[in-house]
Short mmCIF file of C-alpha atoms and ligand atoms in Angstrom, two decimals:
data_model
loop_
_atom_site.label_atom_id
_atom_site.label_comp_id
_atom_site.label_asym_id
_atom_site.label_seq_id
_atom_site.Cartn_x
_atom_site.Cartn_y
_atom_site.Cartn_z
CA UNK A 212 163.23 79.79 108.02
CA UNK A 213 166.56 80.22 109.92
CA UNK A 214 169.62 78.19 109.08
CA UNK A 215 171.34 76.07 110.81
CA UNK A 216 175.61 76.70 111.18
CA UNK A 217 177.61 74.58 113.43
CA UNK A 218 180.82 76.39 114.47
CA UNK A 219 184.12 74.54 115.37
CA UNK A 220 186.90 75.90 116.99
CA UNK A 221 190.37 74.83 116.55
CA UNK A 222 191.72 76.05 120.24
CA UNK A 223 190.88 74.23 123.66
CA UNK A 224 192.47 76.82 125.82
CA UNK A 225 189.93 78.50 128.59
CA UNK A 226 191.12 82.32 127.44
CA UNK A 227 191.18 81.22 123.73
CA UNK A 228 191.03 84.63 121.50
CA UNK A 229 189.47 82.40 118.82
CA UNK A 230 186.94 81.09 121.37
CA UNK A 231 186.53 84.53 121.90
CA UNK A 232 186.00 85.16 118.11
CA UNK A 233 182.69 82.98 118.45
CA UNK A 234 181.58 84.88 121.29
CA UNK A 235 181.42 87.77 119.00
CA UNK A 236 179.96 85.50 116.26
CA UNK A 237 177.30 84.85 118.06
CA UNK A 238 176.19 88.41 119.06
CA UNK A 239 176.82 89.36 115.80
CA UNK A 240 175.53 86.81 113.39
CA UNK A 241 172.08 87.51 111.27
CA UNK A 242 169.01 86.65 113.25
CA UNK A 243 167.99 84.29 110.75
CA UNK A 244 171.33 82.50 111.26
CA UNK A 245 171.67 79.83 114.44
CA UNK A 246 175.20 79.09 115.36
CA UNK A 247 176.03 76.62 117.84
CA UNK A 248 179.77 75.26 118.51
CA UNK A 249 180.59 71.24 118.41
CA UNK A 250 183.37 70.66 121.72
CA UNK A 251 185.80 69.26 119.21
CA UNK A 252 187.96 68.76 122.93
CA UNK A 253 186.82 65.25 123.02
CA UNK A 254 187.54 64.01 119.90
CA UNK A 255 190.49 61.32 120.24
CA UNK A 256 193.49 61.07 117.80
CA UNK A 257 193.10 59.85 114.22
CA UNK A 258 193.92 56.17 113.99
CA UNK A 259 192.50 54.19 110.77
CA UNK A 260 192.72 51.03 113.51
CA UNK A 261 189.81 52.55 115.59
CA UNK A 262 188.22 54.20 112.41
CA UNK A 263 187.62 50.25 111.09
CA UNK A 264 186.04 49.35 114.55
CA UNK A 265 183.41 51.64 113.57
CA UNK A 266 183.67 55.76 114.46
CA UNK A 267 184.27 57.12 118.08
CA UNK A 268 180.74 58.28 119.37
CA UNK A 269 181.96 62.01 119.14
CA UNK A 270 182.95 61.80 115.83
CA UNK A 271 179.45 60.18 114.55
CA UNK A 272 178.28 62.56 116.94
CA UNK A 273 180.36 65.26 114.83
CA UNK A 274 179.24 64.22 111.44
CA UNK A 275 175.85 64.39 112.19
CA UNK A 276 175.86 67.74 113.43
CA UNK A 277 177.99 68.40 110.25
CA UNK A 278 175.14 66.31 107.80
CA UNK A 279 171.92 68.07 109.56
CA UNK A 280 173.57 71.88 109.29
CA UNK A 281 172.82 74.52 106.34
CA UNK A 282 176.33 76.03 106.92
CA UNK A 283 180.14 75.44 108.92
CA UNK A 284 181.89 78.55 110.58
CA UNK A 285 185.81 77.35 111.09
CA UNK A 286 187.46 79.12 113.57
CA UNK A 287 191.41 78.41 113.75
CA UNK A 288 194.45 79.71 115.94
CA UNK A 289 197.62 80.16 113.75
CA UNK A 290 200.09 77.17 114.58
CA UNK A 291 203.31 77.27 113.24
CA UNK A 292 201.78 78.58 110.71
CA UNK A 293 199.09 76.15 110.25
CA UNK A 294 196.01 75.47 111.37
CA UNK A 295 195.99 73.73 114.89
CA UNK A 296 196.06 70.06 115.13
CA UNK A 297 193.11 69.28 117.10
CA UNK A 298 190.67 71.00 114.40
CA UNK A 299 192.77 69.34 111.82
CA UNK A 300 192.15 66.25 113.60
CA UNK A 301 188.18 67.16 113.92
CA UNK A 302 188.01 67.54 110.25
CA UNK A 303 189.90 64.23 109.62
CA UNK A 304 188.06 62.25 111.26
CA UNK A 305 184.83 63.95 110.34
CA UNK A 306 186.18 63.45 106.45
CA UNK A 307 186.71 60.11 106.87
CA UNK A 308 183.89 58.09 104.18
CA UNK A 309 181.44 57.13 103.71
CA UNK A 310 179.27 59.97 102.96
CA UNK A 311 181.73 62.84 103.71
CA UNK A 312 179.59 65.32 105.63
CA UNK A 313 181.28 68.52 104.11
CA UNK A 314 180.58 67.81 100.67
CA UNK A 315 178.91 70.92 98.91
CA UNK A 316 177.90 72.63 102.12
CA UNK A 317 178.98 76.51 102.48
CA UNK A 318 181.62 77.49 104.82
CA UNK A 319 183.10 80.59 106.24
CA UNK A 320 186.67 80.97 108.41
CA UNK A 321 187.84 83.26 110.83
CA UNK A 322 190.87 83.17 113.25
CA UNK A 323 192.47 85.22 115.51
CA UNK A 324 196.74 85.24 116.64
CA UNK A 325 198.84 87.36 118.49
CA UNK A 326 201.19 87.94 114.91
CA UNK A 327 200.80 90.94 112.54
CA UNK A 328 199.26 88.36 109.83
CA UNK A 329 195.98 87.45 112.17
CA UNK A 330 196.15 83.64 111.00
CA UNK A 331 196.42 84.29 107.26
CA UNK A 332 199.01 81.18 106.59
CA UNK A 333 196.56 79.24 108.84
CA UNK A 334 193.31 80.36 106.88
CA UNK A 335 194.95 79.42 103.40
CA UNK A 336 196.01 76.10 104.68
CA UNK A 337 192.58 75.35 106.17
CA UNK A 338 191.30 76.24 102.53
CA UNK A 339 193.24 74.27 100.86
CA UNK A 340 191.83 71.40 103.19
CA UNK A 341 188.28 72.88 102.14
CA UNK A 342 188.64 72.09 98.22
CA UNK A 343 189.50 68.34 99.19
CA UNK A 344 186.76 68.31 101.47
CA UNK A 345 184.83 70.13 98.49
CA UNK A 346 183.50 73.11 101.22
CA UNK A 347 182.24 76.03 99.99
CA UNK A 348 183.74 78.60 101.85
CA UNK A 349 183.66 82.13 100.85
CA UNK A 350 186.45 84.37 99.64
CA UNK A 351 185.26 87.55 101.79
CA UNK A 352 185.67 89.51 103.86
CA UNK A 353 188.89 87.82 105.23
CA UNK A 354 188.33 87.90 109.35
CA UNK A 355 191.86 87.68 110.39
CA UNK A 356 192.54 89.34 113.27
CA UNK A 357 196.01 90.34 113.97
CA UNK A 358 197.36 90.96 117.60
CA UNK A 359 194.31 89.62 119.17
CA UNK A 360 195.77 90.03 122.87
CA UNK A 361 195.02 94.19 121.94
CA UNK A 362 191.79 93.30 120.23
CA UNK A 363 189.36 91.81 123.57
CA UNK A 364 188.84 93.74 126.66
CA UNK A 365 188.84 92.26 130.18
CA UNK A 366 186.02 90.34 129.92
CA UNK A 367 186.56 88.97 126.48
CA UNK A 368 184.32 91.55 124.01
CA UNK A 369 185.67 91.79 120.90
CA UNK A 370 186.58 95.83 121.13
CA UNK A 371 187.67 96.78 117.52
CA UNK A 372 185.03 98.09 115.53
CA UNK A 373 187.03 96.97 112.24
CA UNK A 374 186.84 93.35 113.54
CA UNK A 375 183.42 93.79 114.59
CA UNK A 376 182.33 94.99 111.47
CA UNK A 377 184.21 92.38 109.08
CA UNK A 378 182.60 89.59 111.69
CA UNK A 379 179.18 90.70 111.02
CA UNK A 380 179.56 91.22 106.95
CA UNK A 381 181.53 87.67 106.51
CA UNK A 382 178.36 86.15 108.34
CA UNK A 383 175.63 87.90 106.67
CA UNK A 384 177.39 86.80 103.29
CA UNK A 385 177.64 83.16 104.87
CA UNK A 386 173.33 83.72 105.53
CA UNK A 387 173.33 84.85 101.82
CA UNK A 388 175.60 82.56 100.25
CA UNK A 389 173.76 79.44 102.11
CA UNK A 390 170.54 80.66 101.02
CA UNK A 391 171.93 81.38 97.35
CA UNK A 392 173.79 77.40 97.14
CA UNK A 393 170.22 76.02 98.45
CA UNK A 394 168.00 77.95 95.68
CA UNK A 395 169.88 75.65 92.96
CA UNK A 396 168.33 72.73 94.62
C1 LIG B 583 202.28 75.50 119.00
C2 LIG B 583 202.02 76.96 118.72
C3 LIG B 583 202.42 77.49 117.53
C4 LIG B 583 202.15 78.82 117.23
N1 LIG B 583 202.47 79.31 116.00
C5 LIG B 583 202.03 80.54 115.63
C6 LIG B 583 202.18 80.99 114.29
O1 LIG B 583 202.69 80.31 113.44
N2 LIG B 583 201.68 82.21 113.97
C7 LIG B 583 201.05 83.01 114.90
O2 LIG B 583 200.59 84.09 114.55
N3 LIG B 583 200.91 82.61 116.18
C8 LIG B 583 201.38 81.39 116.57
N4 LIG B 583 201.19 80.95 117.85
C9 LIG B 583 200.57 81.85 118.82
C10 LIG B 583 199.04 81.69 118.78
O3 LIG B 583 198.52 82.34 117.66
C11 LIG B 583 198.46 82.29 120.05
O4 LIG B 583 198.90 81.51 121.14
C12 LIG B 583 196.94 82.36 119.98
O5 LIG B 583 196.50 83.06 121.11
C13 LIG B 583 196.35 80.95 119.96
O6 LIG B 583 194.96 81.02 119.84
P1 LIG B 583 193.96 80.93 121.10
O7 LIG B 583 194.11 82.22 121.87
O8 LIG B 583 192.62 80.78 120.50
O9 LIG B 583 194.36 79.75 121.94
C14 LIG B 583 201.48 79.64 118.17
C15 LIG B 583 201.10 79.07 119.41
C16 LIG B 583 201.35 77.75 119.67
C17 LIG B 583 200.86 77.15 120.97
#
């Protein structure tokens, strides 16, 4: 049976690298792995006023897609050496209880920036956000990919074979490390 991985991706620009990333995700992923992206675009800002009226349609919309998948593929752009705001605004709302969607569910993180460090302060602080959110996201390979401008060719395939190569192993060990968390059930 193939499982089920819902990919978000922290940048809304139309020549995002890390939109990019997922493009090369998703050609490749394990065949027994299905990946589709939630548009986190529409999501509006976190305010605990609207959050007591009852949550926005695209966040319930968000944390159902989140409840109903085997596995989460984060994909963030490096902002001031964060992770952007609008997936840090995704997964706050998404976090928000009851029944916290993330809990226990496997994870894996990618990113791509134009710096020497590929998103590395980014990655850490998303995974610090991941223990809260009690994610399971796995330690390697580490997909940070470092002066992504050199990295994509005109039409936006991923050209490096190192990148392509750490892409495919981090999500055959996501495959493997869903499959491994669901055997203890
Ligand atoms: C507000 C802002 C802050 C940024 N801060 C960083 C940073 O701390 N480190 C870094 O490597 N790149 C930084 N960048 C550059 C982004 O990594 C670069 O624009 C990247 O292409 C964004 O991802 P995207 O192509 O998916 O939109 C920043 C860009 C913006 C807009």
């Amino acid at each position: 049976m193939s499982l089920k991985c819902i990919a978000l991706v922290g940048s809304l620009r139309k020549g995002s690298y890390n939109r990019l990333l997922l493009r090369a995700a998703l050609e490749l992923k394990p065949a027994d792995l299905e990946i589709e992206e939630f548009h986190i675009g529409q999501i509006p800002l976190y305010n605990e006023d609207l959050r007591e009226m009852g949550f926005p349609p695209q966040v319930e919309a968000l944390r159902e897609k989140i409840r109903k998948a085997d596995a989460l593929l984060l994909i963030t752009p490096e902002y001031n050496y964060s992770m952007s705001g609008v997936l840090k605004n995704a997964i706050d709302w998404a976090s928000r209880p009851p029944d916290q969607p993330f809990n226990d569910k496997p994870a894996a993180i990618m990113g791509a920036s134009g710096s020497i460090l590929g998103t590395g302060r980014a990655q850490y602080h998303l995974r610090q956000t991941c223990v809260y959110l009690n994610l399971h996201v796995l330690n390697k390979p580490e997909v940070m990919i470092a002066r992504a401008g050199d990295k994509f060719d005109v039409n936006g395939r991923l050209t490096d074979e190192t990148a392509r190569k750490l892409i495919s192993e981090l999500l055959a060990n996501l495959a493997a490390w869903t499959r491994r968390l669901r055997a203890r059930e």
